[in-house]
XYZ file of C-alpha atoms in Angstrom:
149
model
C -12.479 -23.302 -18.830
C -9.098 -24.344 -20.474
C -6.206 -22.458 -21.908
C -3.913 -23.750 -24.922
C -0.355 -23.103 -24.489
C 2.959 -24.427 -25.946
C 4.048 -27.661 -23.894
C 7.464 -26.905 -25.876
C 7.780 -30.490 -26.827
C 6.870 -29.685 -30.499
C 6.795 -27.002 -32.590
C 3.189 -25.995 -32.789
C 1.383 -28.961 -30.391
C -0.716 -27.097 -27.970
C -1.834 -28.560 -24.726
C -5.021 -27.769 -22.686
C -4.450 -26.386 -19.143
C -6.970 -25.941 -16.175
C -6.790 -22.341 -14.703
C -4.755 -23.838 -11.690
C -2.153 -25.236 -13.696
C -2.338 -22.051 -15.622
C -1.869 -19.903 -12.502
C 1.207 -22.633 -11.609
C 2.703 -21.445 -15.122
C 2.520 -17.995 -14.285
C 3.901 -18.207 -10.887
C 7.257 -19.312 -12.135
C 7.624 -16.989 -14.915
C 10.457 -14.133 -14.391
C 9.508 -11.405 -12.364
C 11.106 -7.823 -11.572
C 10.795 -6.302 -8.783
C 11.986 -2.714 -7.883
C 13.108 -1.516 -4.399
C 12.801 2.473 -3.790
C 15.189 3.476 -0.997
C 14.281 7.135 -0.773
C 16.492 9.807 -0.405
C 20.238 8.627 1.117
C 23.181 11.004 2.019
C 26.920 9.837 0.517
C 27.676 6.807 2.735
C 24.801 6.712 4.139
C 23.450 2.956 4.770
C 19.709 2.194 4.712
C 18.391 -1.279 5.574
C 15.005 -2.852 4.933
C 13.348 -6.109 3.611
C 11.288 -6.675 0.615
C 8.881 -9.810 -0.241
C 10.384 -12.991 -2.412
C 8.861 -16.428 -2.445
C 10.478 -19.289 -0.529
C 12.797 -19.917 -3.253
C 14.317 -17.751 -5.746
C 17.005 -17.318 -8.508
C 18.387 -13.558 -9.019
C 19.229 -13.151 -12.543
C 19.984 -9.552 -12.797
C 20.776 -6.321 -10.958
C 20.292 -2.694 -11.714
C 20.871 0.291 -9.654
C 19.814 3.782 -10.138
C 23.529 5.352 -9.007
C 26.781 3.815 -7.467
C 26.112 1.841 -4.225
C 26.934 -0.943 -2.295
C 24.403 -3.855 -2.357
C 23.933 -6.654 0.157
C 21.268 -9.271 0.384
C 20.619 -11.591 3.246
C 18.223 -14.483 4.204
C 17.561 -12.894 7.643
C 17.230 -9.362 9.820
C 19.899 -11.229 12.244
C 22.260 -11.740 9.491
C 21.814 -8.388 8.068
C 21.782 -7.058 11.412
C 25.109 -8.575 12.652
C 27.245 -7.983 9.218
C 26.293 -4.039 9.094
C 29.801 -2.836 10.023
C 32.027 -4.895 8.061
C 34.052 -2.788 6.287
C 34.083 -2.748 2.376
C 36.679 -5.475 0.924
C 36.658 -7.589 3.704
C 35.147 -11.143 4.274
C 31.818 -11.603 5.694
C 32.029 -13.870 9.112
C 31.621 -17.502 8.888
C 28.033 -18.487 9.313
C 26.157 -14.956 7.790
C 24.019 -15.836 5.164
C 24.870 -13.485 2.716
C 23.332 -14.166 -0.491
C 25.068 -10.896 -2.863
C 27.102 -8.169 -2.088
C 27.294 -6.243 -5.333
C 29.193 -2.751 -5.837
C 27.638 -0.575 -8.623
C 29.617 2.407 -10.268
C 28.918 4.751 -12.982
C 29.503 3.015 -15.959
C 28.695 -0.488 -14.243
C 25.074 0.189 -12.644
C 24.165 -3.506 -13.037
C 24.672 -7.011 -14.230
C 23.594 -10.032 -15.376
C 24.841 -12.292 -12.378
C 26.995 -15.656 -13.132
C 26.676 -17.746 -11.453
C 23.016 -16.595 -10.794
C 22.138 -16.138 -6.608
C 20.273 -19.163 -6.281
C 18.561 -18.578 -2.754
C 15.773 -19.191 -0.112
C 13.964 -17.887 2.684
C 12.001 -19.027 5.538
C 10.383 -15.636 6.443
C 8.946 -14.397 2.987
C 11.444 -11.831 3.017
C 14.534 -11.024 1.658
C 16.920 -8.488 4.107
C 18.957 -5.647 2.313
C 21.881 -3.005 3.266
C 22.523 -0.780 0.875
C 25.382 1.961 1.150
C 25.023 5.234 -1.305
C 28.562 5.423 -3.101
C 27.758 8.324 -5.406
C 29.379 10.950 -3.999
C 25.823 12.977 -3.846
C 22.719 12.967 -1.870
C 20.105 11.662 -3.871
C 17.129 9.098 -4.184
C 17.956 5.776 -4.939
C 16.852 2.088 -6.346
C 17.444 -1.297 -6.996
C 15.941 -3.505 -9.436
C 16.016 -7.375 -9.857
C 15.177 -9.775 -12.140
C 14.335 -13.108 -10.333
C 12.699 -16.408 -11.361
C 10.602 -17.675 -8.266
C 11.672 -21.925 -7.900
C 9.375 -22.338 -4.977
C 6.334 -20.644 -3.488
């Protein structure tokens, strides 16, 4: 079986590719992941992880409410940085990919520069603090591009 795709080199030129090539083509397309955090009290922090490919570029972030979002390469890095107060620099050597503060009126952003990262564990670790002044269920959504599988 072959599938025709636009190779992007010339308008209207199609190229036959195998199913394996198609799988690789699809694998490296923009992806969206939504992380549901459940109900958090005001100022409560939730920690956890979600699956990510070995290499990735995060392009956007959206949050459902005001929150402090931090993404780390490892659980050890996240746990070592849990008690760092807002507005202070991270300790040397902490593999922090992103620290984002969302507020009413700015619950998301197109990231520029993008977050270009990798994980050796197949997981991205997070720490999220509810800053909405109310207790509520929260979600965060990322648009990313896999760069390595």
